[in-house]
Amino acid sequence: MAEKEEARVGVFICHCGTNIAGSIDIMDAVEYAKTIPNVAYADQYQYMCSTPGQGKIVEAIKEHNLTGIVVAACSPRLHEPTFRVATKEGGLNPFRFEMANIREQNSWVHMHDKESATAKAKDAIKIAVAKAALLEDLIPKSVPVEHAALVVGAGVGGIQASLDLASAGIKTYLIEKWPTVGGRMSQLDKTFPTLDCSQCILTPKMVDVGRHPNIELMTYCEIEKVEGYIGNFDITIRKKARGVLSPDEATARGIVGGGCNGCGDCAEVCPVIKPNPFEMGMAPRKAIYIYHAQVMPLLYTVDFDACVKCGLCVDACGDKKAIDLEMEDEFITLKIGTAIIATGYNLMPIENKREWGYKQFDNVITGLEFERLICASGPTGGHLIRPSDGETPKSVGFILCAGSRDNTGNGKPYCSRFCCMYSLKHAHQIMEKIPGTKVYLFYMDIRSFGKMYEEFYYRIQSEGAKFIRGRVANVLEDPQTRNLYVRAEDTLLGRPVEVECDLVVLAAAVQPVDEEDVIRKHFGVSKSQDGWMLEAHPKLNPCGTTTAGVFLAGVCQGPKDIPDTVAQAEGAASAASIPIHIGQVELEPYFAQCMEELCAGCGMCIDLCPYQALALVDRSDGSGRKVMSVTEAKCKGCGTCGGFCPGGAIKMQHFTSPQIHAQIDAFLCGGEQ
Amino acid sequence: MADEWNPKILAIICNWCSYAGADLAGGARIQYPSDVRTIRVMCTGRIDMLFIMKAFANGADGVLVSGCHFGDCHYLAGNFKAAKRMFMVKNVLKNLGLEDKRFRMTFVSASEGAKWATVISDVVKTVNELGPSPIAEFKK
Ligand code: FES
């Protein structure tokens, strides 16, 4: 930067149609802008982000010899990148651009007070000009990107994302907390509206991830620590003690031809019985177990919380020597370039809605329990029974929106999006398997929004299911027969109804998995108001997050069905592969710099830095004094050091103290200082 | 002047949570008072106590610092460190004889548009109740 160059700022004010112009007097603001110190040019346009709008910036830079650009328009979180490109096209360094937000934080929130909105816009422009006058050329740092990706969660979303990344030639680590891949989809019996068998369409993909040469499957693992930044994340994985060696691990320990082959001899002799979470607790498993026959990888797992270490399994395993009851958790570190989070969902604890009697009455079950009960590989071999007495139900009530679209504070305000459709599918399955069974669906609205979904709804109607529009007030049990009385108001007939059912299925709302908060924080991803992970932009960047290089797939971002999950997974995989294929990324050059002549070497900043980016070194002039030095690749530009340095020796690029002081002065002293 | 007084309130807010939350309030067209002017920084950790003192010295009637919730800071813990400093600011203000209520730190996440509007309304209300800053009066 030339010494004391004269600042010549160009101001461009956007109408955004009537979005801004409706509440702010644009012409008045332009006239005002011309009077602000350092402003060499001011103009306005209907849509600054359009090609002609950006063209104005490019032209003005050349014509008026501008040194800084201010666009007063929408939020910099939306269009800062756009206008930086225009600034660059005009021949300026792209960081000589500053945005004044006069839409999201002005015209849209002061819609009925043009006078104050205009006054606020003028101040915003004045503040932005003050900064723009002091902006400096910055050069983003390019860093190489590790040719590997991480996918967290091996449900259908994680599986699809991994397969896509791996097929694009990227080394992919797929980590899963369960001992097997497959996730929720592997628990389902059939999928709507095609009625494909869920396992049949998923298992080939499960096998593929197990076999793909570019995928390293890490089941029964959890994330312990995440460090680094896009292109260079260092991930520490906790490999939970499984108690069982895979054939490869056995070979590594010198046990030739050993390791678990999935024969199951161990489980046969194991004396400890526990409920199997895969079967929603409705079937037993042993302390050494697999969830189901199609697990991938086919490896048994010891539940060390339940294991009594009797050693019977070790004997049964014999020469394979696959079982090690003394195994301990291991920590593995991975280096990856980008990551995809696909952690999926849980059902909300629907027993909290006491009125529907879940966990009070045996014959009230959830949709996921129904899936297992109707599944041929489930605990009953696909014979739908009611839990209290094992009888075949003759009438089944479905309660939709159980906990969803519920503003009572005891439920979820959002729509869980796939429960209407799976309840329709359940209704169909019952009527098909047990002809003559009466099926009642208590609904608020049927949301059949997808391809062929509405048609499926009509089909279920014509098959004879009874639809009762009304939220269920409560469910009561007859203690003798264990039958249930479902009471609701039929809002179409305008009268209360009471229906006797043998079995009641709750389409329980979904919620993020318990670990979501921990994983989210590891990666610095925010959460939405409803608890799901927050995407970078709800419309235009639904796969991205505010952390560069971290992407979202599937329900962890918000409820969605299988096709939407798969589509988002493919989108996330594509987005995650871009930096890897380019091979390098530019980091925002917001890092800290030490002004050695001001640094007293006190070292206060060193502990403040969350990234260990700062250190004390010998001053370069050979005076032997210690000064702080920044490892730029580690610095993420938060400014926590710069906000504290008692000597003012730390320069936070693009957010320098002189710039911020100038902004404060501009607002409060009119910018004359 | 008293009848025509509009408070001058400065907000310094972090890019990742509060700024995004304020944008969200805009998207949802939640209306709130227009007296606050914002300066965006990447993290509340960036905020030097001097920024706030300077604003008051320049005659600000109120200052708001807003960042991510604890545990949600994009840079892990910038907001913790900021919060510590902000306590100090409050003490300094008190010692100077300025109502410390003129200064506030809040936590508004990227998904809390409605909360942002409430915070602003509340800050404006507080400052309106306190009236013009004595420093601003003195400077006149
Ligand atoms: S990024 Fe919001 S407080 Fe640190």
PDB file of C-alpha atoms in Angstrom, chain A residues 19 75-77 80 98-99 101 103-113 116-117 119-120 123-124 126-127 131 520-521 524-529 534 546-547 588 590 607-611 636-645 650 652 655-657 660-661 663-665 667-669 673, chain B residues 7-10 12-13 15-20 22-52 54-56 58-61 70-78 81 85 88 109-114 116 139:
ATOM      1  CA  ASN A  19     -37.298  -4.338  -0.817  1.00  0.00           C
ATOM      2  CA  SER A  75     -26.396  -8.582   4.146  1.00  0.00           C
ATOM      3  CA  PRO A  76     -22.706  -9.180   3.530  1.00  0.00           C
ATOM      4  CA  ARG A  77     -23.452 -12.743   4.508  1.00  0.00           C
ATOM      5  CA  GLU A  80     -20.139  -9.885  -0.067  1.00  0.00           C
ATOM      6  CA  GLU A  98     -17.248  -3.041   2.534  1.00  0.00           C
ATOM      7  CA  MET A  99     -20.951  -3.613   2.706  1.00  0.00           C
ATOM      8  CA  ASN A 101     -26.538  -3.793   5.394  1.00  0.00           C
ATOM      9  CA  ARG A 103     -32.017  -4.535   3.941  1.00  0.00           C
ATOM     10  CA  GLU A 104     -32.030  -7.387   6.522  1.00  0.00           C
ATOM     11  CA  GLN A 105     -31.041  -5.006   9.283  1.00  0.00           C
ATOM     12  CA  ASN A 106     -32.902  -1.957   8.121  1.00  0.00           C
ATOM     13  CA  SER A 107     -35.614  -1.769   5.459  1.00  0.00           C
ATOM     14  CA  TRP A 108     -37.092  -5.120   6.395  1.00  0.00           C
ATOM     15  CA  VAL A 109     -37.239  -4.384  10.093  1.00  0.00           C
ATOM     16  CA  HIS A 110     -38.340  -0.754   9.934  1.00  0.00           C
ATOM     17  CA  MET A 111     -40.901  -1.109   7.187  1.00  0.00           C
ATOM     18  CA  HIS A 112     -43.283   1.542   8.393  1.00  0.00           C
ATOM     19  CA  ASP A 113     -40.945   4.360   9.327  1.00  0.00           C
ATOM     20  CA  SER A 116     -35.857   6.697  10.694  1.00  0.00           C
ATOM     21  CA  ALA A 117     -35.002   3.913   8.276  1.00  0.00           C
ATOM     22  CA  ALA A 119     -31.528   8.053   8.838  1.00  0.00           C
ATOM     23  CA  LYS A 120     -30.249   4.644   9.897  1.00  0.00           C
ATOM     24  CA  ASP A 123     -25.400   6.164   9.318  1.00  0.00           C
ATOM     25  CA  ALA A 124     -24.737   2.661   8.046  1.00  0.00           C
ATOM     26  CA  LYS A 126     -21.174   6.573   6.819  1.00  0.00           C
ATOM     27  CA  ILE A 127     -19.831   3.788   9.026  1.00  0.00           C
ATOM     28  CA  LYS A 131     -13.952   1.517   7.133  1.00  0.00           C
ATOM     29  CA  ARG A 520     -21.887 -30.091  16.083  1.00  0.00           C
ATOM     30  CA  LYS A 521     -19.609 -28.280  18.496  1.00  0.00           C
ATOM     31  CA  GLY A 524     -18.251 -25.475  14.929  1.00  0.00           C
ATOM     32  CA  VAL A 525     -21.639 -25.921  13.284  1.00  0.00           C
ATOM     33  CA  SER A 526     -24.562 -23.905  14.647  1.00  0.00           C
ATOM     34  CA  LYS A 527     -27.983 -25.274  15.365  1.00  0.00           C
ATOM     35  CA  SER A 528     -31.346 -24.010  14.210  1.00  0.00           C
ATOM     36  CA  GLN A 529     -34.036 -22.962  16.601  1.00  0.00           C
ATOM     37  CA  LEU A 534     -27.957 -25.155  10.746  1.00  0.00           C
ATOM     38  CA  THR A 546     -20.810 -21.882   8.383  1.00  0.00           C
ATOM     39  CA  THR A 547     -17.630 -23.893   8.893  1.00  0.00           C
ATOM     40  CA  GLU A 588      -9.842 -15.605   4.283  1.00  0.00           C
ATOM     41  CA  TYR A 590      -8.201 -12.221   8.330  1.00  0.00           C
ATOM     42  CA  ASP A 607      -3.009 -18.374  26.168  1.00  0.00           C
ATOM     43  CA  LEU A 608      -5.961 -16.525  24.707  1.00  0.00           C
ATOM     44  CA  CYS A 609      -5.541 -18.130  21.298  1.00  0.00           C
ATOM     45  CA  PRO A 610      -7.858 -21.112  20.965  1.00  0.00           C
ATOM     46  CA  TYR A 611      -5.778 -22.549  18.126  1.00  0.00           C
ATOM     47  CA  LYS A 636      -8.591 -18.438  11.996  1.00  0.00           C
ATOM     48  CA  GLY A 637      -8.936 -14.717  12.500  1.00  0.00           C
ATOM     49  CA  CYS A 638     -11.242 -14.539  15.497  1.00  0.00           C
ATOM     50  CA  GLY A 639      -9.306 -11.610  16.929  1.00  0.00           C
ATOM     51  CA  THR A 640      -9.436 -12.755  20.518  1.00  0.00           C
ATOM     52  CA  CYS A 641      -5.745 -11.877  20.859  1.00  0.00           C
ATOM     53  CA  GLY A 642      -6.178  -8.516  19.155  1.00  0.00           C
ATOM     54  CA  GLY A 643      -9.088  -7.630  21.397  1.00  0.00           C
ATOM     55  CA  PHE A 644      -6.896  -7.928  24.440  1.00  0.00           C
ATOM     56  CA  CYS A 645      -3.328  -6.973  23.543  1.00  0.00           C
ATOM     57  CA  ILE A 650      -1.719  -7.071  17.218  1.00  0.00           C
ATOM     58  CA  MET A 652      -6.268  -8.082  12.959  1.00  0.00           C
ATOM     59  CA  PHE A 655     -10.802  -5.760  11.307  1.00  0.00           C
ATOM     60  CA  THR A 656      -7.973  -3.507  12.442  1.00  0.00           C
ATOM     61  CA  SER A 657      -8.333  -1.278  15.447  1.00  0.00           C
ATOM     62  CA  ILE A 660     -13.090  -0.099  13.993  1.00  0.00           C
ATOM     63  CA  HIS A 661     -12.255   3.145  15.779  1.00  0.00           C
ATOM     64  CA  GLN A 663     -16.359   3.240  12.342  1.00  0.00           C
ATOM     65  CA  ILE A 664     -17.210   4.247  15.902  1.00  0.00           C
ATOM     66  CA  ASP A 665     -16.133   7.829  15.262  1.00  0.00           C
ATOM     67  CA  PHE A 667     -21.268   7.011  13.791  1.00  0.00           C
ATOM     68  CA  LEU A 668     -20.850   9.213  16.831  1.00  0.00           C
ATOM     69  CA  CYS A 669     -18.797  12.140  15.594  1.00  0.00           C
ATOM     70  CA  GLN A 673     -12.158  12.875  12.758  1.00  0.00           C
TER      71      GLN A 673
ATOM     72  CA  PRO B   7     -30.695   7.768  21.502  1.00  0.00           C
ATOM     73  CA  LYS B   8     -27.435   6.893  19.812  1.00  0.00           C
ATOM     74  CA  ILE B   9     -26.779   3.247  20.452  1.00  0.00           C
ATOM     75  CA  LEU B  10     -23.890   1.222  19.071  1.00  0.00           C
ATOM     76  CA  ILE B  12     -20.801  -4.531  18.048  1.00  0.00           C
ATOM     77  CA  ILE B  13     -21.775  -8.044  17.082  1.00  0.00           C
ATOM     78  CA  ASN B  15     -20.522 -12.415  12.332  1.00  0.00           C
ATOM     79  CA  TRP B  16     -21.517 -15.985  13.023  1.00  0.00           C
ATOM     80  CA  CYS B  17     -24.340 -15.784  15.518  1.00  0.00           C
ATOM     81  CA  SER B  18     -25.754 -12.395  16.346  1.00  0.00           C
ATOM     82  CA  TYR B  19     -25.218 -10.863  12.919  1.00  0.00           C
ATOM     83  CA  ALA B  20     -26.829 -13.905  11.354  1.00  0.00           C
ATOM     84  CA  ALA B  22     -30.206 -10.081  13.035  1.00  0.00           C
ATOM     85  CA  ASP B  23     -30.341 -11.049   9.355  1.00  0.00           C
ATOM     86  CA  LEU B  24     -32.873 -13.697  10.212  1.00  0.00           C
ATOM     87  CA  ALA B  25     -35.074 -11.169  11.995  1.00  0.00           C
ATOM     88  CA  GLY B  26     -34.957  -9.188   8.762  1.00  0.00           C
ATOM     89  CA  GLY B  27     -35.909 -12.161   6.624  1.00  0.00           C
ATOM     90  CA  ALA B  28     -38.867 -12.740   8.908  1.00  0.00           C
ATOM     91  CA  ARG B  29     -39.745  -8.992   8.815  1.00  0.00           C
ATOM     92  CA  ILE B  30     -39.831  -8.747  12.594  1.00  0.00           C
ATOM     93  CA  GLN B  31     -40.136  -5.024  13.303  1.00  0.00           C
ATOM     94  CA  TYR B  32     -38.061  -3.398  16.028  1.00  0.00           C
ATOM     95  CA  PRO B  33     -36.871   0.115  16.963  1.00  0.00           C
ATOM     96  CA  SER B  34     -34.397   1.736  14.581  1.00  0.00           C
ATOM     97  CA  ASP B  35     -32.049   3.447  17.028  1.00  0.00           C
ATOM     98  CA  VAL B  36     -29.217   0.929  16.982  1.00  0.00           C
ATOM     99  CA  ARG B  37     -26.265   1.018  14.550  1.00  0.00           C
ATOM    100  CA  THR B  38     -24.163  -2.086  14.132  1.00  0.00           C
ATOM    101  CA  ILE B  39     -20.522  -2.828  13.532  1.00  0.00           C
ATOM    102  CA  ARG B  40     -19.688  -6.363  12.518  1.00  0.00           C
ATOM    103  CA  VAL B  41     -16.644  -8.213  13.817  1.00  0.00           C
ATOM    104  CA  MET B  42     -15.819 -11.865  13.272  1.00  0.00           C
ATOM    105  CA  CYS B  43     -16.110 -12.766  16.949  1.00  0.00           C
ATOM    106  CA  THR B  44     -16.917 -10.921  20.158  1.00  0.00           C
ATOM    107  CA  GLY B  45     -13.415 -11.945  21.222  1.00  0.00           C
ATOM    108  CA  ARG B  46     -12.168  -9.238  18.862  1.00  0.00           C
ATOM    109  CA  ILE B  47     -13.830  -6.521  20.909  1.00  0.00           C
ATOM    110  CA  ASP B  48     -11.298  -4.386  22.696  1.00  0.00           C
ATOM    111  CA  MET B  49     -12.582  -2.687  25.830  1.00  0.00           C
ATOM    112  CA  LEU B  50     -11.310   0.522  24.313  1.00  0.00           C
ATOM    113  CA  PHE B  51     -13.913   0.268  21.535  1.00  0.00           C
ATOM    114  CA  ILE B  52     -16.653   0.504  24.102  1.00  0.00           C
ATOM    115  CA  LYS B  54     -14.400   5.137  22.965  1.00  0.00           C
ATOM    116  CA  ALA B  55     -18.050   4.894  22.028  1.00  0.00           C
ATOM    117  CA  PHE B  56     -19.097   6.241  25.403  1.00  0.00           C
ATOM    118  CA  ASN B  58     -17.811   9.967  21.917  1.00  0.00           C
ATOM    119  CA  GLY B  59     -21.231  10.363  23.435  1.00  0.00           C
ATOM    120  CA  ALA B  60     -22.985   7.057  22.780  1.00  0.00           C
ATOM    121  CA  ASP B  61     -26.092   6.698  24.935  1.00  0.00           C
ATOM    122  CA  PHE B  70     -21.467 -19.991  25.408  1.00  0.00           C
ATOM    123  CA  GLY B  71     -20.234 -23.162  23.802  1.00  0.00           C
ATOM    124  CA  ASP B  72     -21.402 -22.045  20.376  1.00  0.00           C
ATOM    125  CA  CYS B  73     -18.691 -19.520  19.508  1.00  0.00           C
ATOM    126  CA  HIS B  74     -17.405 -20.180  16.010  1.00  0.00           C
ATOM    127  CA  TYR B  75     -13.914 -19.861  17.451  1.00  0.00           C
ATOM    128  CA  LEU B  76     -14.575 -22.076  20.452  1.00  0.00           C
ATOM    129  CA  ALA B  77     -14.385 -19.614  23.322  1.00  0.00           C
ATOM    130  CA  GLY B  78     -14.019 -16.049  22.083  1.00  0.00           C
ATOM    131  CA  LYS B  81     -13.068 -14.165  26.906  1.00  0.00           C
ATOM    132  CA  ARG B  85     -13.716  -8.193  29.548  1.00  0.00           C
ATOM    133  CA  MET B  88     -14.534  -5.130  33.506  1.00  0.00           C
ATOM    134  CA  SER B 109     -27.717 -17.295  17.999  1.00  0.00           C
ATOM    135  CA  ALA B 110     -28.046 -17.472  14.236  1.00  0.00           C
ATOM    136  CA  SER B 111     -31.501 -18.950  14.607  1.00  0.00           C
ATOM    137  CA  GLU B 112     -32.857 -16.453  17.121  1.00  0.00           C
ATOM    138  CA  GLY B 113     -34.250 -13.704  14.929  1.00  0.00           C
ATOM    139  CA  ALA B 114     -37.107 -13.028  17.289  1.00  0.00           C
ATOM    140  CA  TRP B 116     -32.629 -10.267  18.390  1.00  0.00           C
ATOM    141  CA  LYS B 139     -19.879  17.527  24.994  1.00  0.00           C
TER     142      LYS B 139
END
